[in-house]
Structures are given as C-alpha cells and as structure tokens.
Amino acid sequence: MGTKLNRISPLRRRVFFTFCMLVFVACGCVTHIQQLREAQTQFNMAATAENRARLGDPGEALLSTGEATTSYRMAVKIVSELLEKNKSNLAKDRLLGTAYTIKAMAEWRLGDYGSAMKTVSDALGNSKAKVFERDRILLLAIRGLVKNDQAFHHMMKKDYPYADLKRLLRDSLANLNTALSQAPRGSKIRLYILLSELAALKNWADLRGNPRAYAVLTPEHFDKAREIDEWCTIASVVWGNFEKEAGKLELTGAALLRDWGRRIAMPDTCK
C-alpha cells in the first residue's frame, strides 16, 4: 500500500526528521561500502526534500515530495541489490544490520508497510546480521511507527472498525515501548521514541474522542469514560517518561512539554 508523502501529518513528519538523522553508514572505498553510502545519501536527500515540502509553498512542496519519493525508492533499490549480491560482504564488514535499517526506514517512508515489516523481521531474525544497538532500537521502533501510520491512514479513510484501529495503536505503543526499554539511559533516541509514542497517543485520543469521525464501526456499548481510563493507563506512563527526558533539555524542554501537553491534554486528562 503506497502513501502520498504530501499528506503525511506535520506531527508525524517532525518525529520522523529526528529519527532519520540517527542512521549512519561507515566510510570506505570498497564497492559495496560505497554503494551503501550512496543509499544513505539518497535517504538523507529524501528526508531533506520532505522537510522542504513541509516548510515550502504548495508548488515547491509538490516538487519536493516527488524528489523525496524518488530518493527513497533509489535507496531501497540500491540496498535491495546489495542484499541480493553482496550480503556476505556486508556481514563480514558488520554493515548488514545498517543496510537492513536503511531499507526498512525508506520502505516505511514510502508507505510500503508490508515490505518494511518484512525487512525488520529479516534483520532481527538473521543470526549473521550484526545489528548494532542503535540500529536494533530503530528496527524495533519501526514496527511501532508503521502501525501508527497504518492507523492514521485508515482513520483518514474511515474504513476500519474502531476495535481494529485501537488495536493498531495499542500495538504501536507496545512496539515503541519495547524499543524504549532497550535504549540506553541518557541516549537521544529515547526522546525520539517518546515523541513517537505521544504521536500514537494523539491518534488514539482523536479516535476515542470522536469515533464516528474516524471509524466505520463503533462498538455498540461504547463507554467513553472507560476508554479514557484505558488510554490513561498507558498515557500516564509515557507522559512521566517524557517529562524526565524533556527535563534534560535546558532550552527546549519546557516548550516541548507545553506543546505536547496541549496536543494530548496531559497531564490534566488523567488526573
């Protein structure tokens, strides 16, 4: 299932641009390493183009969106060919996990969710793939990011039952929490994962707040108060973790807390 990059919400774009800067490929002159560097370059070009699409005027946004799609596809093509022809060399140079990570992230951004999830499974299930800690955390997070995007997509189309949308969002939060649990204390990636969790909570809050606007079928005995309690069970933990991480940011922490507190009505909703 493809996605139109220009329809991606600004909220999820902001979360993504912090993630994309975490992928890094080692330098070298060997052909397969050069190709992997080119895939990384294409990925970075795509992320930059998406950022221009968000900030530019409508005409420029359309052009930048097209550039992003082309570059993401090129990154996937390069890595796919590398995995087909040079997997053993990548494994020997301990770059196989990095290759899988670039491919999975590019597939996610293209909206090719099935391929992204398969790539994550291939990476984490391959005993020969040396997956560095940073890449492993990103791969685990992608599972949650994909499910949140899927939920958002179907909310916009209003073609999924409430229960299925809620299940996607709960699974997204569980996957992201798994990634968070493996992120070292003090690492920047913890904040990025928490921002992704907040984005999923925002989608869930919108869904439970007005289910008829987003779901094709709402449970017959829908209990809004009970849904809020269920949401708060997870949201309170996420918010507490977010407060700790944001508190470490001297210049932007307070602004982040105010912004997200307004977006998801926290902590007031769960008091």
Coordinates of C-alpha atoms in Angstrom, one line a residue:
M1 CA 0.0 0.0 0.0
G2 CA 1.6 3.3 -1.1
T3 CA 1.3 6.6 0.6
K4 CA 1.2 10.1 -0.7
L5 CA 4.0 11.8 1.2
N6 CA 2.4 15.3 0.9
R7 CA -0.5 14.0 3.0
I8 CA 1.7 12.9 6.0
S9 CA 0.7 14.9 9.0
P10 CA 3.2 17.6 10.2
L11 CA 3.1 16.0 13.6
R12 CA 4.5 12.7 12.3
R13 CA 6.9 14.4 10.0
R14 CA 8.6 16.2 12.9
V15 CA 9.0 12.9 14.7
F16 CA 10.5 11.3 11.6
F17 CA 13.1 14.0 10.9
T18 CA 14.7 13.4 14.3
F19 CA 14.8 9.7 13.5
C20 CA 16.3 10.0 10.1
M21 CA 19.5 11.7 11.5
L22 CA 20.3 8.6 13.5
V23 CA 21.2 6.4 10.6
F24 CA 24.9 6.4 9.8
V25 CA 27.0 4.4 7.4
A26 CA 30.7 3.9 7.8
C27 CA 33.1 5.3 5.2
G28 CA 35.3 3.2 3.0
C29 CA 36.5 2.7 -0.6
V30 CA 35.2 -0.9 -1.1
T31 CA 32.5 -1.1 -3.8
H32 CA 29.7 -2.5 -1.6
I33 CA 30.5 0.1 1.1
Q34 CA 30.4 2.9 -1.5
Q35 CA 27.0 1.6 -2.6
L36 CA 25.7 1.6 0.9
R37 CA 27.0 5.1 1.4
E38 CA 25.1 6.1 -1.8
A39 CA 21.9 4.5 -0.3
Q40 CA 22.5 6.6 2.8
T41 CA 22.9 9.7 0.7
Q42 CA 19.7 9.0 -1.2
F43 CA 17.9 8.5 2.1
N44 CA 19.2 11.8 3.5
M45 CA 18.3 13.6 0.3
A46 CA 14.7 12.2 0.6
A47 CA 14.4 13.4 4.3
T48 CA 15.7 16.8 3.3
A49 CA 13.2 17.0 0.5
E50 CA 10.4 16.1 2.8
N51 CA 11.5 18.8 5.2
R52 CA 11.3 21.3 2.3
A53 CA 7.9 20.1 1.4
R54 CA 6.7 20.8 4.9
L55 CA 8.2 24.3 5.0
G56 CA 7.7 25.4 1.4
D57 CA 4.8 26.9 -0.6
P58 CA 2.4 24.4 -2.2
G59 CA 4.2 24.4 -5.5
E60 CA 7.6 23.7 -4.0
A61 CA 6.0 21.2 -1.7
L62 CA 4.7 19.1 -4.6
L63 CA 8.1 19.2 -6.3
S64 CA 9.9 18.3 -3.1
T65 CA 7.5 15.4 -2.4
G66 CA 8.3 14.0 -5.8
E67 CA 12.0 14.3 -5.1
A68 CA 11.6 12.5 -1.7
T69 CA 9.7 9.6 -3.3
T70 CA 12.4 9.2 -6.0
S71 CA 15.2 9.2 -3.5
Y72 CA 13.5 6.8 -1.1
R73 CA 12.9 4.4 -4.0
M74 CA 16.5 4.7 -5.1
A75 CA 17.7 3.9 -1.5
V76 CA 15.5 0.8 -1.5
K77 CA 16.7 -0.3 -4.9
I78 CA 20.4 0.1 -4.0
V79 CA 20.1 -1.8 -0.7
S80 CA 17.9 -4.5 -2.2
E81 CA 20.6 -5.1 -4.9
L82 CA 23.3 -5.1 -2.2
L83 CA 21.4 -7.7 -0.1
E84 CA 21.0 -9.9 -3.2
K85 CA 24.6 -9.7 -4.4
N86 CA 26.8 -8.7 -1.5
K87 CA 25.1 -9.9 1.7
S88 CA 28.2 -11.9 2.7
N89 CA 30.5 -8.9 2.3
L90 CA 28.1 -6.7 4.2
A91 CA 28.0 -9.2 7.0
K92 CA 31.8 -9.6 7.0
D93 CA 32.2 -5.8 7.4
R94 CA 29.4 -5.7 10.0
L95 CA 27.2 -3.5 7.8
L96 CA 24.4 -5.9 7.2
G97 CA 22.3 -4.5 10.0
T98 CA 22.8 -1.0 8.8
A99 CA 21.7 -1.9 5.3
Y100 CA 18.5 -3.5 6.6
T101 CA 17.9 -0.4 8.7
I102 CA 18.2 2.0 5.8
K103 CA 15.9 -0.2 3.7
A104 CA 13.3 -0.6 6.4
M105 CA 13.2 3.1 7.1
A106 CA 12.9 4.0 3.4
E107 CA 10.1 1.5 2.9
W108 CA 8.3 2.9 5.9
R109 CA 8.5 6.4 4.5
L110 CA 7.2 5.2 1.1
G111 CA 4.2 3.6 2.8
D112 CA 5.3 0.2 1.8
Y113 CA 4.4 -1.1 5.2
G114 CA 4.4 -4.8 4.4
S115 CA 7.9 -4.7 3.0
A116 CA 9.2 -2.6 5.9
M117 CA 7.9 -5.1 8.4
K118 CA 9.4 -8.0 6.5
T119 CA 12.8 -6.2 6.3
V120 CA 12.7 -5.6 10.1
S121 CA 12.0 -9.3 10.6
D122 CA 14.7 -10.3 8.2
A123 CA 17.2 -8.1 10.1
L124 CA 16.3 -9.2 13.6
G125 CA 15.9 -12.8 12.7
N126 CA 19.2 -13.1 10.8
S127 CA 21.9 -14.6 13.1
K128 CA 24.6 -13.4 10.6
A129 CA 23.5 -9.8 10.7
K130 CA 25.5 -7.8 13.2
V131 CA 22.9 -5.3 14.3
F132 CA 24.4 -2.6 16.3
E133 CA 22.5 -1.3 19.3
R134 CA 21.3 1.9 17.6
D135 CA 20.1 0.0 14.6
R136 CA 18.3 -2.6 16.6
I137 CA 16.4 0.1 18.5
L138 CA 15.4 1.8 15.3
L139 CA 14.3 -1.5 13.8
L140 CA 12.2 -2.3 16.8
A141 CA 10.7 1.2 16.7
I142 CA 9.8 0.9 13.0
R143 CA 7.3 -1.7 13.9
G144 CA 5.5 0.7 16.1
L145 CA 5.9 3.6 13.6
V146 CA 4.4 1.5 10.8
K147 CA 1.4 0.5 12.9
N148 CA 0.7 4.1 14.0
D149 CA 0.9 5.3 10.3
Q150 CA -1.4 2.5 9.3
A151 CA -3.9 3.5 12.0
F152 CA -3.7 7.2 10.9
H153 CA -4.2 6.2 7.2
H154 CA -7.3 4.1 8.0
M155 CA -8.6 6.8 10.3
M156 CA -8.4 9.3 7.5
K157 CA -10.1 6.9 5.1
K158 CA -12.7 5.9 7.8
D159 CA -12.6 2.3 6.5
Y160 CA -11.6 0.3 9.7
P161 CA -13.8 -0.6 12.7
Y162 CA -13.0 1.2 16.0
A163 CA -11.6 -2.0 17.6
D164 CA -9.1 -2.6 14.8
L165 CA -7.9 1.0 14.8
K166 CA -7.5 0.9 18.6
R167 CA -5.6 -2.5 18.3
L168 CA -3.2 -1.0 15.8
L169 CA -2.5 2.0 18.1
R170 CA -2.1 -0.2 21.2
D171 CA 0.3 -2.5 19.3
S172 CA 2.2 0.6 18.1
L173 CA 2.7 1.8 21.6
A174 CA 3.8 -1.7 22.8
N175 CA 6.4 -1.9 20.0
L176 CA 7.7 1.6 20.7
N177 CA 7.9 0.8 24.4
T178 CA 9.9 -2.3 23.6
A179 CA 12.3 -0.1 21.7
L180 CA 12.4 2.4 24.5
S181 CA 13.2 -0.3 27.0
Q182 CA 16.4 -1.2 25.1
A183 CA 17.5 2.4 24.6
P184 CA 20.4 3.3 27.0
R185 CA 19.7 5.9 29.7
G186 CA 20.8 9.3 28.5
S187 CA 20.7 8.5 24.8
K188 CA 19.0 10.9 22.5
I189 CA 17.0 8.2 20.8
R190 CA 14.9 7.8 24.0
L191 CA 13.3 11.2 23.4
Y192 CA 12.6 10.4 19.8
I193 CA 10.8 7.2 20.7
L194 CA 8.8 9.0 23.3
L195 CA 7.8 11.6 20.8
S196 CA 6.6 8.8 18.5
E197 CA 4.6 7.3 21.5
L198 CA 3.0 10.7 22.0
A199 CA 2.0 10.8 18.3
A200 CA 0.3 7.4 18.7
L201 CA -1.4 8.6 21.8
K202 CA -2.7 11.7 19.9
N203 CA -4.2 9.5 17.2
W204 CA -5.8 7.3 19.9
A205 CA -7.2 10.4 21.7
D206 CA -8.7 11.7 18.5
L207 CA -10.2 8.2 17.8
R208 CA -11.8 7.8 21.3
G209 CA -12.8 11.4 21.3
N210 CA -14.9 11.2 18.1
P211 CA -15.1 7.6 17.0
R212 CA -17.8 8.2 14.4
A213 CA -15.4 10.6 12.5
Y214 CA -12.7 8.0 12.1
A215 CA -14.2 4.5 12.4
V216 CA -16.6 2.8 10.1
L217 CA -18.0 0.8 13.0
T218 CA -18.1 1.8 16.7
P219 CA -18.8 -0.8 19.4
E220 CA -22.5 -0.9 20.4
H221 CA -21.8 -0.3 24.0
F222 CA -19.1 2.3 23.6
D223 CA -18.2 3.8 27.0
K224 CA -16.2 7.0 26.6
A225 CA -15.2 7.2 30.3
R226 CA -13.8 3.6 30.2
E227 CA -11.9 4.3 27.0
I228 CA -10.3 7.4 28.7
D229 CA -9.3 5.3 31.7
E230 CA -7.7 2.7 29.3
W231 CA -5.9 5.4 27.4
C232 CA -4.7 7.0 30.7
T233 CA -3.2 3.7 31.9
I234 CA -0.7 4.0 29.1
A235 CA -0.5 7.7 28.6
S236 CA 0.4 8.4 32.3
V237 CA 3.5 6.2 32.0
V238 CA 4.5 7.7 28.6
W239 CA 4.0 11.2 29.9
G240 CA 6.0 10.6 33.0
N241 CA 8.9 9.2 30.9
F242 CA 8.6 12.2 28.6
E243 CA 8.7 14.7 31.4
K244 CA 12.0 13.1 32.5
E245 CA 13.6 13.3 29.1
A246 CA 12.3 16.8 28.3
G247 CA 13.5 18.0 31.7
K248 CA 17.1 17.3 30.5
L249 CA 16.8 19.8 27.7
E250 CA 17.7 23.2 29.0
L251 CA 16.4 25.3 26.1
T252 CA 13.6 23.4 24.5
G253 CA 12.3 21.0 27.3
A254 CA 9.7 23.4 28.7
A255 CA 8.4 24.3 25.2
L256 CA 8.1 20.6 24.3
L257 CA 6.1 19.9 27.4
R258 CA 3.7 22.7 26.8
D259 CA 3.3 21.8 23.2
W260 CA 2.6 18.2 23.8
G261 CA 0.6 18.8 26.9
R262 CA -1.7 20.9 24.7
R263 CA -1.9 18.4 21.9
I264 CA -2.9 15.4 24.1
A265 CA -4.4 17.3 27.1
M266 CA -1.9 15.9 29.5
P267 CA -1.5 15.6 32.4
D268 CA -4.9 17.1 33.1
T269 CA -6.9 14.3 31.3
C270 CA -5.5 11.6 33.7
K271 CA -5.6 13.4 37.0

